[in-house]
Coordinates of C-alpha atoms in Angstrom, one line a residue:
Chain A
M1 CA 56.9 -41.6 48.9
S2 CA 58.6 -39.2 45.9
D3 CA 61.0 -36.9 47.3
L4 CA 59.8 -34.2 45.2
T5 CA 57.9 -33.2 48.0
A6 CA 61.0 -32.7 50.1
L7 CA 62.0 -30.4 48.0
T8 CA 62.2 -25.9 48.5
L9 CA 60.0 -24.1 46.4
S10 CA 63.5 -22.5 45.2
K11 CA 64.6 -25.9 44.2
A12 CA 61.8 -26.9 43.1
L13 CA 61.6 -23.8 40.9
E14 CA 64.8 -24.0 39.8
G15 CA 64.3 -28.3 38.8
L16 CA 61.1 -26.8 36.5
R17 CA 63.4 -24.2 34.9
A18 CA 66.2 -27.6 34.1
R19 CA 62.9 -29.8 32.9
R20 CA 64.8 -32.2 35.7
F21 CA 61.2 -33.0 36.2
S22 CA 57.6 -31.6 35.1
A23 CA 55.4 -29.9 36.9
V24 CA 52.6 -33.0 36.5
E25 CA 55.3 -35.2 38.4
L26 CA 56.0 -32.2 41.3
T27 CA 52.0 -31.8 41.3
A28 CA 50.9 -36.2 41.5
A29 CA 54.2 -35.8 43.9
H30 CA 52.0 -33.6 46.0
I31 CA 48.4 -34.8 45.7
A32 CA 49.7 -38.2 46.8
A33 CA 51.5 -36.8 49.7
I34 CA 47.6 -35.3 50.4
E35 CA 46.0 -38.3 50.2
A36 CA 48.3 -39.7 52.6
A37 CA 47.5 -36.6 55.0
R38 CA 44.1 -36.6 55.2
S39 CA 44.6 -37.5 59.1
L40 CA 46.2 -33.8 59.6
N41 CA 43.0 -32.6 58.1
A42 CA 45.2 -29.3 56.9
F43 CA 42.5 -29.5 53.9
V44 CA 39.0 -28.0 53.9
L45 CA 39.2 -29.5 50.2
E46 CA 41.1 -30.9 47.5
T47 CA 41.6 -30.1 43.8
P48 CA 43.7 -32.4 42.5
E49 CA 42.3 -32.7 38.9
K50 CA 42.5 -28.6 38.7
A51 CA 46.0 -29.0 40.0
L52 CA 46.8 -31.2 37.3
E53 CA 45.8 -29.4 35.0
M54 CA 47.0 -26.3 35.9
A55 CA 50.2 -28.1 35.5
A56 CA 50.0 -29.8 32.5
A57 CA 49.9 -25.9 31.5
S58 CA 52.6 -25.1 33.0
D59 CA 54.6 -27.5 31.6
A60 CA 53.3 -26.3 28.4
R61 CA 54.6 -22.9 29.3
L62 CA 57.9 -24.3 30.3
A63 CA 58.1 -26.1 27.6
G64 CA 57.9 -22.9 25.0
G65 CA 59.5 -20.3 26.9
T66 CA 57.2 -18.0 28.6
A67 CA 57.4 -19.8 32.4
G68 CA 56.5 -17.3 34.4
P69 CA 58.1 -16.6 37.6
L70 CA 56.5 -19.5 39.9
E71 CA 56.0 -21.9 37.0
G72 CA 54.2 -24.8 38.0
A73 CA 54.8 -24.3 41.6
P74 CA 52.0 -26.5 44.3
L75 CA 50.4 -24.2 46.3
G76 CA 47.3 -24.6 48.6
I77 CA 45.2 -21.3 49.5
K78 CA 43.9 -20.3 52.9
D79 CA 40.1 -21.2 52.7
L80 CA 39.9 -17.0 52.9
F81 CA 41.2 -16.2 49.8
C82 CA 38.1 -16.6 46.9
T83 CA 38.9 -18.3 44.9
K84 CA 37.1 -18.3 41.3
G85 CA 34.9 -21.8 40.5
V86 CA 35.8 -23.6 43.7
R87 CA 34.5 -23.8 47.3
S88 CA 35.5 -20.9 49.9
T89 CA 33.9 -21.4 52.9
A90 CA 36.3 -18.9 55.8
G91 CA 36.2 -21.8 57.7
S92 CA 32.7 -21.3 58.6
R93 CA 29.1 -23.2 58.1
I94 CA 27.6 -19.4 57.4
L95 CA 28.9 -19.4 53.9
G96 CA 27.6 -23.4 53.2
E97 CA 28.9 -24.1 49.4
F98 CA 29.8 -20.8 48.4
I99 CA 31.6 -20.3 45.1
P100 CA 33.0 -17.2 43.9
P101 CA 32.0 -16.1 40.9
Y102 CA 35.6 -13.8 41.0
E103 CA 39.5 -14.4 41.7
S104 CA 40.6 -12.3 45.0
T105 CA 43.9 -10.5 43.6
V106 CA 46.0 -12.6 45.9
T107 CA 45.4 -15.7 44.5
A108 CA 45.0 -14.2 40.5
N109 CA 48.8 -13.2 41.2
L110 CA 49.7 -16.6 41.4
W111 CA 48.5 -18.3 38.8
R112 CA 49.3 -15.5 36.5
D113 CA 52.9 -15.8 37.5
G114 CA 52.6 -19.9 37.1
A115 CA 51.7 -21.1 40.4
V116 CA 49.1 -24.6 40.8
M117 CA 46.4 -24.4 42.8
L118 CA 46.2 -27.5 45.2
G119 CA 42.9 -27.1 47.3
K120 CA 42.1 -24.9 50.1
L121 CA 43.1 -24.8 53.7
N122 CA 41.2 -25.0 56.9
M123 CA 41.4 -22.7 59.2
D124 CA 39.6 -20.7 62.6
E125 CA 36.4 -20.1 60.9
F126 CA 36.6 -16.2 60.0
A127 CA 40.6 -16.7 61.1
M128 CA 39.6 -15.7 64.7
G129 CA 41.0 -17.9 67.1
S130 CA 45.3 -19.0 67.3
S131 CA 44.8 -22.6 67.4
N132 CA 42.5 -23.6 64.7
E133 CA 40.0 -25.2 66.7
T134 CA 37.2 -22.9 65.7
S135 CA 36.8 -24.3 62.4
A136 CA 33.8 -25.5 61.1
F137 CA 35.8 -28.5 59.4
G138 CA 37.2 -29.3 62.7
S139 CA 40.3 -29.5 64.4
V140 CA 44.1 -29.0 61.9
V141 CA 46.7 -31.7 64.1
N142 CA 50.0 -30.4 64.1
P143 CA 52.4 -32.7 62.0
W144 CA 54.8 -32.3 65.3
R145 CA 54.5 -34.5 68.1
S146 CA 56.3 -34.2 71.6
R147 CA 59.0 -37.1 72.3
E148 CA 57.2 -37.3 75.3
S149 CA 53.7 -38.8 74.3
N150 CA 51.7 -38.4 71.2
R151 CA 48.9 -36.2 72.4
A152 CA 47.6 -34.0 69.2
L153 CA 48.9 -31.0 69.2
S154 CA 47.8 -27.5 68.0
P155 CA 49.4 -26.0 64.5
G156 CA 48.7 -22.5 65.7
G157 CA 45.4 -20.4 64.1
S158 CA 44.2 -18.8 61.9
S159 CA 46.0 -20.1 59.3
G160 CA 46.6 -23.8 61.0
G161 CA 46.6 -25.8 57.9
S162 CA 48.8 -23.3 55.6
A163 CA 50.9 -24.3 58.6
A164 CA 50.8 -27.8 58.7
A165 CA 50.6 -28.7 55.1
V166 CA 54.1 -26.2 54.4
A167 CA 55.1 -28.3 57.5
A168 CA 54.4 -32.1 56.3
D169 CA 55.7 -30.9 53.0
L170 CA 51.9 -31.3 51.7
V171 CA 52.7 -27.9 49.5
L172 CA 55.4 -25.7 48.6
G173 CA 54.6 -22.7 50.3
A174 CA 50.7 -21.9 51.3
T175 CA 48.8 -17.9 51.2
A176 CA 47.9 -17.2 54.5
T177 CA 46.3 -14.4 56.3
D178 CA 47.4 -12.0 60.0
T179 CA 45.4 -10.2 61.7
G180 CA 47.2 -9.8 65.1
G181 CA 49.8 -12.9 64.3
S182 CA 47.8 -15.7 62.2
I183 CA 50.4 -16.0 60.0
R184 CA 53.8 -15.9 62.2
Q185 CA 52.3 -17.8 65.0
P186 CA 51.3 -21.1 63.3
A187 CA 54.8 -20.8 61.8
S188 CA 56.5 -20.3 64.7
L189 CA 54.3 -23.9 66.6
T190 CA 55.5 -25.6 63.0
G191 CA 59.3 -24.8 62.2
T192 CA 57.7 -22.5 59.2
V193 CA 58.4 -19.0 57.9
G194 CA 55.6 -16.9 58.0
V195 CA 56.1 -13.3 56.8
K196 CA 52.7 -10.5 57.0
P197 CA 54.2 -7.7 54.8
T198 CA 53.5 -3.9 55.6
Y199 CA 49.6 -3.0 55.7
G200 CA 48.6 -2.1 52.0
R201 CA 51.6 -4.8 50.3
C202 CA 48.8 -7.3 49.6
S203 CA 45.1 -6.5 47.5
R204 CA 42.4 -7.0 50.5
W205 CA 40.2 -7.4 47.6
G206 CA 38.6 -10.9 47.5
I207 CA 40.0 -11.7 51.0
V208 CA 36.7 -12.6 53.3
A209 CA 36.7 -9.7 55.8
F210 CA 37.6 -9.9 59.2
A211 CA 39.0 -6.7 60.8
S212 CA 39.7 -4.7 57.2
S213 CA 42.4 -2.6 59.7
L214 CA 44.2 -5.0 60.2
D215 CA 43.8 -8.0 58.0
Q216 CA 46.5 -8.8 55.5
A217 CA 47.8 -11.5 53.4
G218 CA 51.1 -13.0 53.2
P219 CA 53.2 -16.6 52.1
L220 CA 54.0 -19.3 54.9
A221 CA 56.8 -21.6 53.3
K222 CA 60.0 -23.1 54.1
T223 CA 62.5 -21.4 54.0
V224 CA 62.9 -17.5 54.2
T225 CA 63.7 -17.3 50.5
D226 CA 60.5 -18.9 49.2
G227 CA 58.7 -16.3 51.6
A228 CA 60.4 -14.3 49.2
I229 CA 59.7 -15.2 46.5
L230 CA 56.1 -15.5 47.4
L231 CA 55.2 -12.7 48.4
T232 CA 57.1 -11.4 45.7
S233 CA 54.0 -12.6 42.9
M234 CA 51.5 -11.8 46.4
S235 CA 51.8 -8.0 46.4
G236 CA 51.8 -5.3 44.3
H237 CA 49.2 -2.3 43.9
D238 CA 45.8 -2.7 43.0
P239 CA 42.9 -0.5 42.5
K240 CA 40.5 -2.8 43.9
D241 CA 41.6 -2.0 47.2
S242 CA 41.3 1.4 48.3
T243 CA 44.2 1.0 51.3
S244 CA 46.7 -0.8 48.3
L245 CA 49.6 0.8 48.7
P246 CA 51.1 2.7 45.6
A247 CA 54.3 0.3 46.1
E248 CA 55.6 -1.8 43.4
A249 CA 56.1 -5.3 43.9
L250 CA 60.0 -5.8 44.4
D251 CA 62.4 -9.0 44.5
F252 CA 62.5 -9.5 47.5
A253 CA 64.8 -12.8 47.5
S254 CA 67.7 -10.6 46.6
F255 CA 67.5 -9.4 50.2
V256 CA 68.1 -12.9 51.4
G257 CA 71.7 -13.5 52.0
K258 CA 72.7 -9.5 52.1
S259 CA 74.9 -9.1 54.7
V260 CA 73.8 -7.6 57.2
K261 CA 77.0 -6.3 59.0
G262 CA 76.4 -2.6 60.2
L263 CA 72.1 -3.1 60.9
K264 CA 71.0 -1.3 64.4
V265 CA 68.4 -4.5 65.9
G266 CA 66.8 -3.4 69.2
V267 CA 65.4 -5.7 71.8
P268 CA 62.1 -5.0 73.2
R269 CA 62.9 -4.9 76.9
E270 CA 59.3 -5.0 77.4
Y271 CA 58.7 -8.3 75.5
R272 CA 60.1 -10.4 78.5
V273 CA 57.2 -11.5 80.2
A274 CA 56.6 -12.5 83.5
D275 CA 55.7 -16.0 83.3
M276 CA 58.0 -16.6 79.9
P277 CA 59.2 -20.0 79.4
P278 CA 62.8 -19.8 80.2
E279 CA 63.8 -21.7 76.6
I280 CA 62.2 -19.1 74.8
D281 CA 64.2 -16.5 76.8
A282 CA 67.0 -18.6 75.7
L283 CA 66.5 -19.3 71.9
W284 CA 65.4 -14.8 72.2
S285 CA 69.2 -14.7 73.6
Q286 CA 70.9 -16.7 71.0
G287 CA 68.9 -14.8 68.4
V288 CA 71.0 -11.9 70.2
E289 CA 74.6 -13.8 69.3
W290 CA 73.1 -14.8 66.3
L291 CA 72.8 -11.3 64.9
K292 CA 75.8 -9.8 67.3
D293 CA 78.0 -12.8 65.4
A294 CA 76.7 -11.4 62.0
G295 CA 78.0 -8.0 62.3
C296 CA 74.3 -6.1 63.7
E297 CA 74.7 -3.9 66.9
V298 CA 72.1 -5.2 68.8
V299 CA 70.8 -2.3 71.4
E300 CA 67.5 -2.5 73.8
V301 CA 65.2 -0.1 73.4
S302 CA 61.6 0.2 74.9
L303 CA 57.5 0.1 73.2
P304 CA 56.0 0.8 76.7
H305 CA 52.7 0.2 75.2
T306 CA 53.1 -3.0 74.4
K307 CA 51.3 -4.9 77.0
Y308 CA 47.8 -3.0 76.6
A309 CA 48.1 -3.9 72.7
L310 CA 46.2 -7.2 72.9
P311 CA 43.4 -5.8 74.7
A312 CA 43.1 -2.4 71.9
Y313 CA 42.9 -5.5 70.0
Y314 CA 40.0 -6.8 71.0
I315 CA 38.1 -4.0 71.0
I316 CA 39.2 -2.8 67.2
A317 CA 39.4 -6.1 65.6
P318 CA 35.6 -7.5 67.1
A319 CA 34.4 -3.8 66.5
E320 CA 35.3 -4.2 62.4
A321 CA 34.2 -7.7 62.1
S322 CA 30.8 -7.2 64.2
S323 CA 29.8 -4.9 60.6
N324 CA 32.3 -6.9 58.5
L325 CA 30.4 -10.0 59.0
A326 CA 26.7 -8.2 59.0
R327 CA 26.6 -8.9 55.3
Y328 CA 25.8 -12.8 56.4
D329 CA 22.3 -12.6 56.3
G330 CA 20.9 -15.6 55.1
M331 CA 20.2 -13.3 51.9
R332 CA 22.6 -12.9 48.8
Y333 CA 24.8 -16.2 49.4
G334 CA 25.0 -19.0 52.0
L335 CA 23.1 -20.6 54.7
R336 CA 19.6 -19.1 55.4
V337 CA 17.4 -21.0 58.1
D338 CA 13.4 -19.6 57.2
G339 CA 11.9 -17.7 60.2
P340 CA 8.2 -16.7 60.7
S341 CA 9.9 -12.8 59.9
L342 CA 12.6 -10.8 58.3
N343 CA 14.0 -10.2 61.8
D344 CA 13.5 -14.4 63.3
T345 CA 15.0 -15.9 59.7
Y346 CA 18.1 -13.2 60.4
E347 CA 18.8 -14.0 64.0
L348 CA 17.8 -18.2 62.9
T349 CA 20.4 -17.9 59.8
R350 CA 23.2 -16.3 62.0
A351 CA 22.5 -18.5 65.3
A352 CA 23.2 -21.7 63.3
G353 CA 25.6 -20.5 60.2
F354 CA 28.2 -18.7 63.0
G355 CA 30.3 -20.6 65.8
E356 CA 30.5 -20.0 69.5
E357 CA 33.8 -17.7 69.1
V358 CA 32.6 -15.5 66.3
K359 CA 29.4 -15.0 67.7
R360 CA 31.0 -14.2 71.0
R361 CA 33.6 -11.6 69.1
I362 CA 29.9 -10.2 66.9
L363 CA 29.0 -9.4 70.7
I364 CA 31.2 -7.4 71.9
G365 CA 32.1 -5.6 69.2
T366 CA 28.4 -4.5 69.1
Y367 CA 28.8 -3.3 72.3
V368 CA 31.5 -1.5 72.4
L369 CA 30.1 0.2 69.4
S370 CA 26.6 0.2 70.6
A371 CA 25.7 4.0 72.0
G372 CA 26.7 4.9 75.4
Y373 CA 30.0 2.8 75.1
Y374 CA 31.3 3.8 72.0
D375 CA 33.8 6.4 73.4
A376 CA 34.7 4.4 76.9
Y377 CA 35.6 1.6 74.3
Y378 CA 36.1 2.4 71.3
L379 CA 37.6 5.3 70.2
K380 CA 40.2 5.0 73.8
A381 CA 41.5 1.4 71.9
L382 CA 42.3 3.8 69.1
K383 CA 43.7 6.2 71.1
V384 CA 45.8 3.5 72.4
R385 CA 46.3 1.9 69.0
R386 CA 47.9 5.8 67.8
R387 CA 50.3 5.8 71.2
I388 CA 51.6 1.4 70.4
A389 CA 52.3 2.6 66.8
D390 CA 54.1 5.6 68.0
D391 CA 56.3 3.7 70.6
F392 CA 57.1 1.6 67.4
T393 CA 58.2 5.4 65.5
A394 CA 60.1 6.3 68.2
A395 CA 61.8 3.4 68.7
F396 CA 62.8 2.9 64.7
E397 CA 64.5 6.1 65.1
R398 CA 66.9 4.3 66.7
V399 CA 66.9 1.4 64.9
D400 CA 66.7 -0.6 62.0
A401 CA 64.4 -3.7 63.0
L402 CA 63.3 -4.8 65.7
L403 CA 64.0 -9.0 67.5
T404 CA 61.8 -10.6 69.6
P405 CA 60.5 -14.8 70.4
T406 CA 57.7 -15.0 68.1
A407 CA 55.3 -17.4 70.1
P408 CA 54.7 -17.1 73.9
S409 CA 54.8 -21.5 73.9
A410 CA 55.8 -24.2 71.6
A411 CA 52.6 -25.9 70.4
F412 CA 50.1 -26.7 72.8
A413 CA 47.9 -30.0 72.7
L414 CA 44.4 -29.6 71.4
G415 CA 41.4 -28.7 74.1
D416 CA 44.2 -27.3 76.1
K417 CA 42.8 -23.4 75.8
A418 CA 39.6 -23.7 73.9
A419 CA 38.1 -23.3 77.3
D420 CA 39.7 -19.9 78.3
P421 CA 39.0 -17.7 75.7
I422 CA 41.5 -14.8 77.0
A423 CA 44.3 -17.7 77.8
M424 CA 43.6 -17.9 73.6
Y425 CA 44.3 -14.5 72.2
L426 CA 47.6 -14.5 75.1
N427 CA 49.2 -16.4 72.0
D428 CA 48.9 -13.1 70.5
I429 CA 51.4 -10.7 72.7
F430 CA 54.4 -10.5 71.0
T431 CA 52.3 -10.3 67.6
V432 CA 49.1 -7.7 68.0
T433 CA 51.2 -4.8 67.6
V434 CA 52.2 -5.0 64.2
N435 CA 49.3 -5.5 63.3
L436 CA 48.4 -2.5 65.2
A437 CA 51.0 -0.4 63.6
G438 CA 51.0 -1.7 60.2
L439 CA 54.3 -3.0 59.9
P440 CA 55.5 -6.0 58.3
A441 CA 57.4 -9.2 60.3
I442 CA 58.2 -12.4 60.1
S443 CA 58.9 -15.7 62.0
V444 CA 61.9 -17.9 61.4
P445 CA 62.9 -21.4 63.3
G446 CA 65.2 -21.0 65.3
G447 CA 65.2 -24.3 67.1
L448 CA 63.4 -27.2 68.7
D449 CA 62.5 -27.3 72.7
V450 CA 63.7 -29.4 75.3
S451 CA 60.3 -31.6 73.8
G452 CA 61.2 -31.8 69.9
L453 CA 58.5 -29.5 69.4
P454 CA 59.8 -25.6 66.7
L455 CA 60.3 -22.5 68.4
G456 CA 60.0 -19.3 66.1
L457 CA 61.6 -15.8 65.8
Q458 CA 60.3 -12.1 65.1
V459 CA 61.9 -9.7 63.1
I460 CA 60.0 -6.6 62.8
G461 CA 60.9 -3.8 59.8
R462 CA 60.0 -0.8 59.6
A463 CA 57.0 0.1 57.3
L464 CA 57.4 -0.7 53.6
D465 CA 61.0 -2.0 54.5
E466 CA 60.7 -5.7 53.8
G467 CA 64.5 -5.4 52.6
T468 CA 65.9 -5.2 55.3
M469 CA 63.3 -7.8 57.5
F470 CA 64.7 -10.2 54.7
S471 CA 67.9 -9.7 55.6
L472 CA 68.1 -10.3 58.9
A473 CA 65.7 -13.1 58.4
G474 CA 68.4 -14.9 56.3
A475 CA 71.3 -14.3 59.1
L476 CA 69.5 -15.7 61.4
E477 CA 67.9 -18.7 59.6
T478 CA 71.5 -19.1 58.4
A479 CA 73.0 -19.2 62.0
A480 CA 69.9 -21.3 63.4
G481 CA 70.7 -24.2 60.5
F482 CA 67.5 -25.2 61.7
R483 CA 66.5 -28.6 59.1
G484 CA 63.5 -29.7 61.7
K485 CA 61.2 -31.4 60.3
P486 CA 58.0 -33.8 62.0
E487 CA 58.8 -37.5 61.9
R488 CA 55.9 -39.2 59.9
W489 CA 53.7 -40.8 61.8
W490 CA 50.4 -39.5 60.1
Chain B
M1 CA 31.9 -3.2 83.5
A2 CA 30.1 -6.3 84.1
L3 CA 27.2 -7.3 81.3
D4 CA 24.3 -8.9 82.5
A5 CA 22.1 -11.5 81.0
T6 CA 19.7 -8.4 80.1
T7 CA 22.2 -6.9 78.3
V8 CA 23.0 -9.5 76.4
R9 CA 19.8 -10.1 75.5
K10 CA 19.5 -6.9 73.9
V11 CA 23.2 -6.8 72.0
A12 CA 22.6 -9.9 70.6
K13 CA 19.2 -8.2 69.4
L14 CA 21.1 -5.6 67.9
A15 CA 23.8 -8.4 66.4
H16 CA 21.0 -10.5 64.4
I17 CA 22.2 -13.6 66.7
R18 CA 19.5 -15.8 67.9
V19 CA 21.0 -16.4 71.8
A20 CA 19.0 -19.4 74.2
E21 CA 17.4 -17.8 77.3
E22 CA 19.9 -20.3 79.0
R23 CA 23.2 -19.3 77.1
L24 CA 22.0 -15.8 78.3
A25 CA 23.8 -15.3 81.8
P26 CA 26.8 -17.7 81.0
L27 CA 27.3 -15.1 77.8
A28 CA 27.2 -12.8 80.4
G29 CA 29.5 -14.4 82.7
E30 CA 32.3 -14.5 79.5
L31 CA 32.0 -11.5 77.6
S32 CA 31.9 -9.5 81.1
A33 CA 35.2 -11.2 82.1
I34 CA 37.1 -10.7 78.3
L35 CA 35.7 -6.8 79.4
R36 CA 36.7 -6.9 82.5
W37 CA 40.6 -7.7 81.1
I38 CA 40.3 -5.3 78.0
E39 CA 39.1 -2.5 81.0
Q40 CA 43.1 -2.3 82.0
L41 CA 43.2 -0.1 79.2
D42 CA 41.6 3.0 81.3
E43 CA 45.5 3.4 82.5
V44 CA 46.8 4.4 79.7
D45 CA 46.9 8.2 79.4
T46 CA 45.3 9.4 75.5
E47 CA 44.3 12.9 76.7
S48 CA 45.3 15.2 73.8
V49 CA 45.6 11.7 71.4
E50 CA 44.5 11.3 68.2
P51 CA 42.6 7.8 67.5
M52 CA 44.2 5.6 64.8
T53 CA 41.4 4.9 62.1
S54 CA 43.7 3.3 59.8
A55 CA 47.4 1.7 59.3
V56 CA 48.0 3.5 55.9
A57 CA 49.2 7.0 56.4
H58 CA 48.3 7.7 52.4
G59 CA 44.5 9.8 51.8
L60 CA 41.7 7.3 49.9
P61 CA 42.5 7.0 46.1
M62 CA 39.1 8.4 44.2
R63 CA 38.0 7.5 41.0
E64 CA 35.8 7.8 38.3
D65 CA 32.4 6.9 38.9
V66 CA 31.5 4.9 35.9
V67 CA 30.6 1.2 35.9
S68 CA 33.9 -0.8 36.2
E69 CA 32.8 -5.1 35.5
G70 CA 29.1 -4.4 34.5
G71 CA 26.4 -6.7 33.2
A72 CA 26.7 -10.3 36.0
A73 CA 23.6 -10.3 37.9
A74 CA 23.4 -14.2 37.0
A75 CA 26.7 -14.5 38.7
V76 CA 25.3 -12.0 41.4
L77 CA 22.5 -14.7 41.9
A78 CA 24.5 -17.8 41.3
N79 CA 25.2 -18.2 44.9
A80 CA 21.3 -17.2 46.1
P81 CA 19.5 -19.3 48.4
R82 CA 16.7 -18.5 46.7
T83 CA 15.5 -16.7 43.2
R84 CA 13.1 -15.8 40.3
G85 CA 13.2 -14.4 37.4
G86 CA 16.8 -12.5 37.9
F87 CA 16.1 -11.3 41.3
F88 CA 16.5 -12.8 44.9
V89 CA 13.1 -13.8 46.6
V90 CA 13.6 -12.9 50.2
P91 CA 10.7 -13.1 53.1
K92 CA 8.1 -10.1 53.1
V93 CA 9.8 -6.7 54.7
V94 CA 6.1 -5.1 55.0
E95 CA 3.2 -5.9 55.2

């Protein structure tokens, strides 16, 4: 296997600009790596011909001096992003062979900047899941294995294909989306960097909707700098998304490596949950020490409503999903199962097209929005959401950022949690608060547990202050010196 | 609150999802467990708290009421299960 796939995105971009290798060579190396890694099931669609075509065009622009900031960089795209002329399924049977006649804004931004598409990445169906087991295309296998056993582990979810592809060096970086932790939890479970920007930084236009007030796109990457480079290209105001913020895309990479001396970082005491594995607690304490060594002042803060974030999320997200997914009626695109009447056709189509977890969430969402229950559940959850956001506002009066673990455990075996929805939901206990409040957060690999599996640390920033977040993440990355890569068994 | 099979049948009807008769009771159990877990929200004092409906503080932007991208009927129909003469073909809606 060529070692071009071992490069980070920033090193690869340097090499391309210096013409040490061509975009076609770099892309071909990644295509070969993808073909050799099919047992991971990270891709639901490989687009090698398109990739080589795009790479050749990149080489022409590199030669002609018109190269974009990502010129020639081969990336993977989560299958939640609509890609023009390329099948997009959201990991669901109900979209069938849907071929979008348009391109999502985020992916259009990447192509504008010269990136190359390797294919579409596997994910939990409609991004509903934390293990990638709800995908209609089957589970993704985490490239990491425990030292004790060869059992297949989950890469986390919902962006499991994106995380596995980055961890296994199949792509230089990947797009992902995060509604309750779907970028950061997989990053933590695969030793990669996952960035969820401020709500509204990245346009949602052309991303299949799950819960619109929570969904946000971001990158999965090999390093903090790579994540910053990708976010700069992905983000920016888009008039086609009414919640897109009128904020300029910043050069986020310029914040990585900046001194964090004098920054005040909060450690929320409510995140020290009962039955937290001691190794995660230890890594968190280590993170505090790393930031102190880098010159930060670390103080304890309180986010009193933390424990109510997940239950509030499991009203708000299913409510929005039940409304968003009403569009899948078998009439205009995707699957149609004919019945004797129009209503039968709707019901049979949706019964056949949606998987069990998606159905569960649509039913919960329909119930909490139904007459008589709206106030007790939905309105109550929106009020709790406000209290959670207010907790953060109060904390950010005292500190510049927060440090927490990303996930409550290392990668777990496929099948271990699939039978218990609530056990699965608890994976997002440290990540979901940020979605409710609309804040930016990043997961950085901190080290390995006793079984040799990666664990992540999360930095949460103020709204639109990704800069400080990237500086702190860079400091943690440097201090952790994490160079872990899964041993190749696939 | 615990959901019974009758309520699940009603909700499934509202959601336009056909649920097999033998799945109603197990689903009622699963959904009830989730709702019981959710009900810890009752512990939170939300008296005089404004519901938070959006993660962004700014208001919704207005734009001119004009066609921005039109004339794309073929693209709109391209993924339809059935079309005829530039239209979607759907089951009969009125008798």
